[in-house]
PDB file of C-alpha atoms in Angstrom:
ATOM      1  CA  UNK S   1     173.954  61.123-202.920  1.00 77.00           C
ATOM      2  CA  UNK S   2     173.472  59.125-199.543  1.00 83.00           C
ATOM      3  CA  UNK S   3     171.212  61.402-196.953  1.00 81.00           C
ATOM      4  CA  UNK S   4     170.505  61.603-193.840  1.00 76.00           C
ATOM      5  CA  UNK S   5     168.037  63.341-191.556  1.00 78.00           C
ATOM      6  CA  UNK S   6     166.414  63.998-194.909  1.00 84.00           C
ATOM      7  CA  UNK S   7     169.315  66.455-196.270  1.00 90.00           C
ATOM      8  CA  UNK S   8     172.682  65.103-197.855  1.00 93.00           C
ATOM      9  CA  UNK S   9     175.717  64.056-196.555  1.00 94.00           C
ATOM     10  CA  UNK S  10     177.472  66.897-198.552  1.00 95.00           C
ATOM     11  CA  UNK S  11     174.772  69.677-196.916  1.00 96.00           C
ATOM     12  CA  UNK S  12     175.673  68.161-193.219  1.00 95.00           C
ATOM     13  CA  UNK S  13     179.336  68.521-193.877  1.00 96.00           C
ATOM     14  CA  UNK S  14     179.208  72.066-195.281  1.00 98.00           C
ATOM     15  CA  UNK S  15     176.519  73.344-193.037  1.00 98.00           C
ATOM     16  CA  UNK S  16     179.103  72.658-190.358  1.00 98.00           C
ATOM     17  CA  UNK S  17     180.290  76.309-191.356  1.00 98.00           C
ATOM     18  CA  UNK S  18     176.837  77.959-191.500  1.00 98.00           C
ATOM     19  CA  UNK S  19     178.325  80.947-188.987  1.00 98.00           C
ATOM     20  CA  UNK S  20     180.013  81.834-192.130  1.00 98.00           C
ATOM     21  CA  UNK S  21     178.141  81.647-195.232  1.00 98.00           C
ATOM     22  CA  UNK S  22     178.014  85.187-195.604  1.00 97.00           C
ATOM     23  CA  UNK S  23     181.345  86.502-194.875  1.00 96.00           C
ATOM     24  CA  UNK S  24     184.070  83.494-195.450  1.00 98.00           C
ATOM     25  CA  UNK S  25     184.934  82.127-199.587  1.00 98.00           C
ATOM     26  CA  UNK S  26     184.220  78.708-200.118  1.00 98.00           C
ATOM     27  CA  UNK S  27     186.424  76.725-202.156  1.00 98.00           C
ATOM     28  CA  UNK S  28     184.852  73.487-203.996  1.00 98.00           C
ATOM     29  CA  UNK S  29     187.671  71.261-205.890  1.00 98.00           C
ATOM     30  CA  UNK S  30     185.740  68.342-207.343  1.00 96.00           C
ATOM     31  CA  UNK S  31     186.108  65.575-209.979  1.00 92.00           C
ATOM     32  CA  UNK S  32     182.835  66.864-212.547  1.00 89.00           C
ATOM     33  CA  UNK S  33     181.816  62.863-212.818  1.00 88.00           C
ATOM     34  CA  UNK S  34     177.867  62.394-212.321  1.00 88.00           C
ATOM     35  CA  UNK S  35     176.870  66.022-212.839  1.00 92.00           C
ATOM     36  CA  UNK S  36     179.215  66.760-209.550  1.00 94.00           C
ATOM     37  CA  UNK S  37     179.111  70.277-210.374  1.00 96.00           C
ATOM     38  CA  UNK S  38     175.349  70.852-210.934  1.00 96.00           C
ATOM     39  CA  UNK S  39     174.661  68.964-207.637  1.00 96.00           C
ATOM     40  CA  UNK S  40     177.010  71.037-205.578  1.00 97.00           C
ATOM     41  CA  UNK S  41     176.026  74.466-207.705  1.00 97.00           C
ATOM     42  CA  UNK S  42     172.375  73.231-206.869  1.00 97.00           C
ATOM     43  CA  UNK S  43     172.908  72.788-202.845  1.00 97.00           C
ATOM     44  CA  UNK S  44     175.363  75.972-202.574  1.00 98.00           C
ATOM     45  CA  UNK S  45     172.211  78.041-203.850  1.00 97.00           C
ATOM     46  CA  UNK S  46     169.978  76.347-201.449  1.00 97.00           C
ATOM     47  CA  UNK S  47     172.225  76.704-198.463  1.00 98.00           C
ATOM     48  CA  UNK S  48     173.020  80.561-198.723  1.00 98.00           C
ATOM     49  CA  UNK S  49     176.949  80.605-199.444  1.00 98.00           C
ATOM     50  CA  UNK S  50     177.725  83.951-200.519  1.00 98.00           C
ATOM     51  CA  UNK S  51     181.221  83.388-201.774  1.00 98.00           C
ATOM     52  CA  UNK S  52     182.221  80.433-203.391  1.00 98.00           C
ATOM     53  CA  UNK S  53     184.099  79.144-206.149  1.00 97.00           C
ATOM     54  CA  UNK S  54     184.153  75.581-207.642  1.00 98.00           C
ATOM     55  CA  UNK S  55     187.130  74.137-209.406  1.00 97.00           C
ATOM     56  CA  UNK S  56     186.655  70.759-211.767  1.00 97.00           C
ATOM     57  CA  UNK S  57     189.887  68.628-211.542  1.00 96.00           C
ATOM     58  CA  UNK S  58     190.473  66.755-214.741  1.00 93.00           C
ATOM     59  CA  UNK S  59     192.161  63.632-213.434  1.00 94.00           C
ATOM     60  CA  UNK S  60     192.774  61.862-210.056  1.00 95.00           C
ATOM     61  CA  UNK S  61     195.738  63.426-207.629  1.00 97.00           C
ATOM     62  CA  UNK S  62     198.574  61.940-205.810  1.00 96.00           C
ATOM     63  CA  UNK S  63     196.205  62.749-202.259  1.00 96.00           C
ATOM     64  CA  UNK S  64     194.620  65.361-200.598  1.00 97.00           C
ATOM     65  CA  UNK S  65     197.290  67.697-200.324  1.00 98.00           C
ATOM     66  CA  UNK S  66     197.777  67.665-204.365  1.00 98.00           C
ATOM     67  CA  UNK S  67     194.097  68.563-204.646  1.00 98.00           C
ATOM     68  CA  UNK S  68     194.018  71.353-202.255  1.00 98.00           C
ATOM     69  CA  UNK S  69     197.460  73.189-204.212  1.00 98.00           C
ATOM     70  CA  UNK S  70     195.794  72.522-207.435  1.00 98.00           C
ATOM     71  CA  UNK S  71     192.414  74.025-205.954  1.00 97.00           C
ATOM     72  CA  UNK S  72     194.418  77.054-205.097  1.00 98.00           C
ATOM     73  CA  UNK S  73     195.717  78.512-208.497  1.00 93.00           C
ATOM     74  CA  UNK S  74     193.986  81.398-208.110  1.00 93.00           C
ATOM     75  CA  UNK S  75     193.915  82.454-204.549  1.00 97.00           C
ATOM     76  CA  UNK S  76     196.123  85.296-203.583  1.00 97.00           C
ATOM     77  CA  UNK S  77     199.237  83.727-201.478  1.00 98.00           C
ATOM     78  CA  UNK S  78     197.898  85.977-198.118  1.00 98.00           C
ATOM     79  CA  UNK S  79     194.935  84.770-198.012  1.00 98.00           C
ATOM     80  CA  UNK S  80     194.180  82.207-194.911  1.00 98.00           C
ATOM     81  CA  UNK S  81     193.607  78.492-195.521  1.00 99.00           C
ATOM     82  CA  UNK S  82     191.185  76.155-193.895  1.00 99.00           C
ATOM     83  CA  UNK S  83     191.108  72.699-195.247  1.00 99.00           C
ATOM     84  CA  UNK S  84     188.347  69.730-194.240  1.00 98.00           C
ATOM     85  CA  UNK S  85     187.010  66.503-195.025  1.00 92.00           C
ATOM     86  CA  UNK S  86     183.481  66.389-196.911  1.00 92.00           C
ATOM     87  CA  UNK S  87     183.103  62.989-195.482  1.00 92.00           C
ATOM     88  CA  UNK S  88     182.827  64.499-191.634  1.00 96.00           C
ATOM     89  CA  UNK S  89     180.657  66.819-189.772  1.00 96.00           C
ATOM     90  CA  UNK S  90     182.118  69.431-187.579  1.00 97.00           C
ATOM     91  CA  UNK S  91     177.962  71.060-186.315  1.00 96.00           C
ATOM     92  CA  UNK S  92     178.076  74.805-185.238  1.00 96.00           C
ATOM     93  CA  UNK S  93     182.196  75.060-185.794  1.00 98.00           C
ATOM     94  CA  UNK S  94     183.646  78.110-184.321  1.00 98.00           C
ATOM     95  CA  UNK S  95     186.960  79.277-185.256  1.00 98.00           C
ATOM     96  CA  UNK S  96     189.186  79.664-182.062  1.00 96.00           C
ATOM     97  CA  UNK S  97     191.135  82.444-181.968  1.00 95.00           C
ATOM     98  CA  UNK S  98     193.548  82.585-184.517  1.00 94.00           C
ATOM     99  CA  UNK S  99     196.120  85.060-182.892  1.00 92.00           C
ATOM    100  CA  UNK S 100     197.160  82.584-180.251  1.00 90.00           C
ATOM    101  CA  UNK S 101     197.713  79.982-183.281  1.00 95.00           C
ATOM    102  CA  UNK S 102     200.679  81.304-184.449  1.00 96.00           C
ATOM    103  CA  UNK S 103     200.977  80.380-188.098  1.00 98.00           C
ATOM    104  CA  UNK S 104     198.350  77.615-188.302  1.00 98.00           C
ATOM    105  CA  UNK S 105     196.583  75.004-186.507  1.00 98.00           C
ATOM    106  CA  UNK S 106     195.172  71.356-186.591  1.00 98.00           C
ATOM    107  CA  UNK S 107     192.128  70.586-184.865  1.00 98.00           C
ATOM    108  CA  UNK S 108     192.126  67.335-182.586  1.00 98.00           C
ATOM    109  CA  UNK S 109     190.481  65.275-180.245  1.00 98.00           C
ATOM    110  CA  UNK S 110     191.994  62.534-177.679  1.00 98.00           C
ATOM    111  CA  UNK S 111     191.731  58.891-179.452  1.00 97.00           C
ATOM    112  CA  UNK S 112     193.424  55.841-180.030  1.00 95.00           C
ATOM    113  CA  UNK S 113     193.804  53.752-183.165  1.00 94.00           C
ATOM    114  CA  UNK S 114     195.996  53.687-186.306  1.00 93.00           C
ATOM    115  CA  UNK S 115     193.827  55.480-189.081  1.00 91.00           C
ATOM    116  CA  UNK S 116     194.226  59.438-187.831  1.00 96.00           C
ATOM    117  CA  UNK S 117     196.330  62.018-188.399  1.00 97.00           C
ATOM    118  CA  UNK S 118     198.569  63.015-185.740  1.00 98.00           C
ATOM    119  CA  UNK S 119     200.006  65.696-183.701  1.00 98.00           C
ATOM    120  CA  UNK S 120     202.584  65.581-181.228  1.00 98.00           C
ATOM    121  CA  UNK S 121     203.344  68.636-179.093  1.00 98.00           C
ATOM    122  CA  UNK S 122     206.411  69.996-178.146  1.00 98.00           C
ATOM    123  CA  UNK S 123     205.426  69.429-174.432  1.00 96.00           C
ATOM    124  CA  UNK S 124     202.796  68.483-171.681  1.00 93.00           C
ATOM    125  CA  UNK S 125     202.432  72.252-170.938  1.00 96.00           C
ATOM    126  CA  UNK S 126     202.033  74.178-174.330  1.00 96.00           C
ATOM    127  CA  UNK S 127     199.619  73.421-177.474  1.00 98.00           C
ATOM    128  CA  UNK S 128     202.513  73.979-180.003  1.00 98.00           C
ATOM    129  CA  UNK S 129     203.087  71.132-182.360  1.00 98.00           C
ATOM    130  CA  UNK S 130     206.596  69.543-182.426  1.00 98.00           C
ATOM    131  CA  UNK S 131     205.710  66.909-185.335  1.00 98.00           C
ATOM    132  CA  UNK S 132     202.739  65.552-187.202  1.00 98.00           C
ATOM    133  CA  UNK S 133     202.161  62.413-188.809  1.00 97.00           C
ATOM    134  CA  UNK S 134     200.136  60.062-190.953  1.00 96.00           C
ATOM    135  CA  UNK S 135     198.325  57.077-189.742  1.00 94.00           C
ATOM    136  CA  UNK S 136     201.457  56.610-187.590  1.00 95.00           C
ATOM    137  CA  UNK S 137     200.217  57.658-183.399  1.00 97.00           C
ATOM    138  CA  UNK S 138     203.175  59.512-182.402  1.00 98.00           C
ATOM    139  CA  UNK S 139     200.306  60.476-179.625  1.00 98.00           C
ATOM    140  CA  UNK S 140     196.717  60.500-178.790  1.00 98.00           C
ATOM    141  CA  UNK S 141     195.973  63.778-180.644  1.00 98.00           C
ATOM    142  CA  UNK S 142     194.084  62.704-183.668  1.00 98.00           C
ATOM    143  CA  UNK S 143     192.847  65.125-186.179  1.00 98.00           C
ATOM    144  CA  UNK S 144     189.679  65.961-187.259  1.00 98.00           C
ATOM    145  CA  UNK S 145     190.584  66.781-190.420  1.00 97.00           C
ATOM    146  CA  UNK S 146     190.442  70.371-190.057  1.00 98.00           C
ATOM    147  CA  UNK S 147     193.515  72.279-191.211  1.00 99.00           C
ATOM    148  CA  UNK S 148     194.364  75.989-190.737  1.00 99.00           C
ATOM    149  CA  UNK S 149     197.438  77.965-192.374  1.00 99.00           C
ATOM    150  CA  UNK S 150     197.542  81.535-191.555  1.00 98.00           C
ATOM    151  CA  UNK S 151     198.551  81.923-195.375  1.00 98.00           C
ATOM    152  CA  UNK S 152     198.324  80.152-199.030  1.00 99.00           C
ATOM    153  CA  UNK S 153     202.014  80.772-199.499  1.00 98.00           C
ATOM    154  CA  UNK S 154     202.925  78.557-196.542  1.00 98.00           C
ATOM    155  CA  UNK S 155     200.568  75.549-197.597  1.00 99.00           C
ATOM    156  CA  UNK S 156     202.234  76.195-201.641  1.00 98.00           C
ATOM    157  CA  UNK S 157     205.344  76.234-199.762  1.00 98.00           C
ATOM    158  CA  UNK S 158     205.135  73.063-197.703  1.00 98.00           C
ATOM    159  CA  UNK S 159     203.625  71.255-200.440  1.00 98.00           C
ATOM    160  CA  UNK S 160     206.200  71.717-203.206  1.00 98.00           C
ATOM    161  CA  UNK S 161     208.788  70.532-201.012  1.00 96.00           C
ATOM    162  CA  UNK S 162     206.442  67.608-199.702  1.00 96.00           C
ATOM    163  CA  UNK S 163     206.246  66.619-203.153  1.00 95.00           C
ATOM    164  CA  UNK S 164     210.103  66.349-203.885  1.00 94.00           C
ATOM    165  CA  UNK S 165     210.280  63.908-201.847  1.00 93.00           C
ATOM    166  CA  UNK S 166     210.794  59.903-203.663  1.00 93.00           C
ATOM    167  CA  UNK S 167     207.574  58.588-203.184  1.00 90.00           C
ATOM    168  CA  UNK S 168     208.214  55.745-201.383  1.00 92.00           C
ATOM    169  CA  UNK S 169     208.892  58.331-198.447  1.00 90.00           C
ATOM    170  CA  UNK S 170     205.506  59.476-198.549  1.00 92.00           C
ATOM    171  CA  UNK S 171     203.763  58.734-195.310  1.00 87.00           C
ATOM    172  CA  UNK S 172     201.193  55.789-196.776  1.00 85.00           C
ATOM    173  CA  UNK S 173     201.398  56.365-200.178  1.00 89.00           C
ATOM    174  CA  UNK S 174     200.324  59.616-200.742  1.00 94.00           C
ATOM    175  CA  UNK S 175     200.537  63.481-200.039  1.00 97.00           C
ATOM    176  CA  UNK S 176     198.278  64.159-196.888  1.00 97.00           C
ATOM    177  CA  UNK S 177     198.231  67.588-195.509  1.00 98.00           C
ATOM    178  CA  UNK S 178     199.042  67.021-191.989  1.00 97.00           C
ATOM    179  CA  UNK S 179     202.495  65.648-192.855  1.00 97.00           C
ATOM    180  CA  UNK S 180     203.132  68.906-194.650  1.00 98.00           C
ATOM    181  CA  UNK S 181     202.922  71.108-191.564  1.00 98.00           C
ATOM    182  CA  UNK S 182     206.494  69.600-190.450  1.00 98.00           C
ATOM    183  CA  UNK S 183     208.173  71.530-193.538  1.00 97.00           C
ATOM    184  CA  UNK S 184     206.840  74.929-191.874  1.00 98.00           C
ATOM    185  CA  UNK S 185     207.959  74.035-187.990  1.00 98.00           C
ATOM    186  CA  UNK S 186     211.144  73.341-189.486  1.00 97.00           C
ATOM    187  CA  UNK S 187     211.794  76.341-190.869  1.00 97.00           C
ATOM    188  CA  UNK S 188     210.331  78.223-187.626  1.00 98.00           C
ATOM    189  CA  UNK S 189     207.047  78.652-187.683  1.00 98.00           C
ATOM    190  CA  UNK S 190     204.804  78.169-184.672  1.00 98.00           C
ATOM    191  CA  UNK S 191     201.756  75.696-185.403  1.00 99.00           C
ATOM    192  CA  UNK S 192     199.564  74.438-183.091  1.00 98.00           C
ATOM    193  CA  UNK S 193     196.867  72.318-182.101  1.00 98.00           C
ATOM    194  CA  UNK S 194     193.105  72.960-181.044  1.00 98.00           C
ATOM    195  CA  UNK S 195     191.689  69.929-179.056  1.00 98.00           C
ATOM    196  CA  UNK S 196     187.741  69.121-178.468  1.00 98.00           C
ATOM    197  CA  UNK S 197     185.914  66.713-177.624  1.00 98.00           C
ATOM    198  CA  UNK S 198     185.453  63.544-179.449  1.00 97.00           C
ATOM    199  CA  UNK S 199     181.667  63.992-179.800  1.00 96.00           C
ATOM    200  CA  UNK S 200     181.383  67.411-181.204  1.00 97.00           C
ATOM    201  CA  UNK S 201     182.769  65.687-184.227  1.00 97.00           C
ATOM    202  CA  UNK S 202     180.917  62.767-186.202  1.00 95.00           C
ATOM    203  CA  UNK S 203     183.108  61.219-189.400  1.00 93.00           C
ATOM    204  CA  UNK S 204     180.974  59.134-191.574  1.00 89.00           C
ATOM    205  CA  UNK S 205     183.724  58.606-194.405  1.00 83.00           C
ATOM    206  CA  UNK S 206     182.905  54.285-194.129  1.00 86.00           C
ATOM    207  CA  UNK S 207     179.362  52.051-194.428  1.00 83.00           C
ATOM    208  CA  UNK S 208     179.735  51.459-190.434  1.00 86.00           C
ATOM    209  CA  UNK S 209     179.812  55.338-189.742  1.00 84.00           C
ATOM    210  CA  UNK S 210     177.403  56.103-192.028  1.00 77.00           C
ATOM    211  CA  UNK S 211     175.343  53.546-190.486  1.00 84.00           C
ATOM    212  CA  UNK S 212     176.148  54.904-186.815  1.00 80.00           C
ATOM    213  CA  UNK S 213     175.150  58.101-188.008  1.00 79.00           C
ATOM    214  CA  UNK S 214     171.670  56.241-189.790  1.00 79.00           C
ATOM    215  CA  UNK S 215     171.134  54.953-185.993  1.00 75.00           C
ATOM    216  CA  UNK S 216     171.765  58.448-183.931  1.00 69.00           C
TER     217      UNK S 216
END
């Protein structure tokens, strides 16, 4: 496992939640390949995690939204949802507060470029979310990664519809999650979107981040 700053890449990404190690469930979905699971079982000890679970996928998914609703088999439909990247590093995350984010929320920054997730809100003067997309800038709000739903039963819900869809309509091949958070302002609900700043979040998901990161 590559490291950095003498810890792994996997212990900066997690320990971006360290305010909530002790209260918040953690849930692992991995491929076991390379003693995955005793690596991760290993650094969840050493990092203090009081709840946690770890599911082993047995084959490759469709994309990231696939993994997530298989990861999620067993979690009760009201629980919340918070979904990110293990490739990116989100140090001393807060949550915001989650009463004036209706029924979920992606967290952005202001970029440009191609390769992001996007949100586009419904106007200048409000932070709710008119449409998201996938490596297609409908607007300078690229996401982070993180993903919030209020409840399981709206991510199971989004997804299964997502996933009707031919795939050749699938935004770049595959089932992201931001995509899916169209299927829930459709039918009404209110998402929205958290900005920061661009530097409270590193990504280090390619060689030349990983390198940048190497150099900071």
């Amino acid at each position: 496992m590559l490291e950095a700053t003498g810890i792994t890449l996997f212990e900066h990404s997690v320990l971006s939640f360290k305010n909530y190690f002790e209260r918040e469930s953690f849930l692992f979905i991995i491929r076991d390949k390379y003693d995955t699971k005793k690596f991760i079982s290993e650094k969840i000890k050493k990092l203090g995690i009081k709840y946690f679970d770890i599911i082993c996928l047995e084959k490759e998914t469709r994309g990231q939204a696939e993994t997530v609703f298989l990861g999620l088999k067993n979690i009760d439909d009201n629980e919340s949802l918070t979904i990110f990247n293990i490739d990116t590093f989100r140090p001393n995350f807060i949550y915001p507060d989650l009463e004036s984010k209706g029924d979920g929320y992606l967290e952005v920054f202001k970029g440009s470029g191609d390769n992001w997730s996007f949100a586009l809100p419904v106007d200048k003067n409000t932070t709710l979310i008119r449409e998201t997309a996938e490596k297609r800038p409908i607007s300078n709000l690229c996401s982070t990664g993180l993903y919030h739903f209020d409840k399981v039963s709206d991510y199971k819900f989004a997804y299964l519809n997502y996933q009707e869809k031919p795939e050749c309509e699938w935004e770049k091949g595959e089932i992201y999650v931001a995509p899916l958070y169209n299927y829930l302002i459709s039918s009404g609900k209110k998402i929205h979107y958290h900005l920061i700043k661009r530097d409270e979040v590193i990504f280090c998901g390619t060689p030349e981040e990983y390198n940048d990161l190497l150099g900071m």
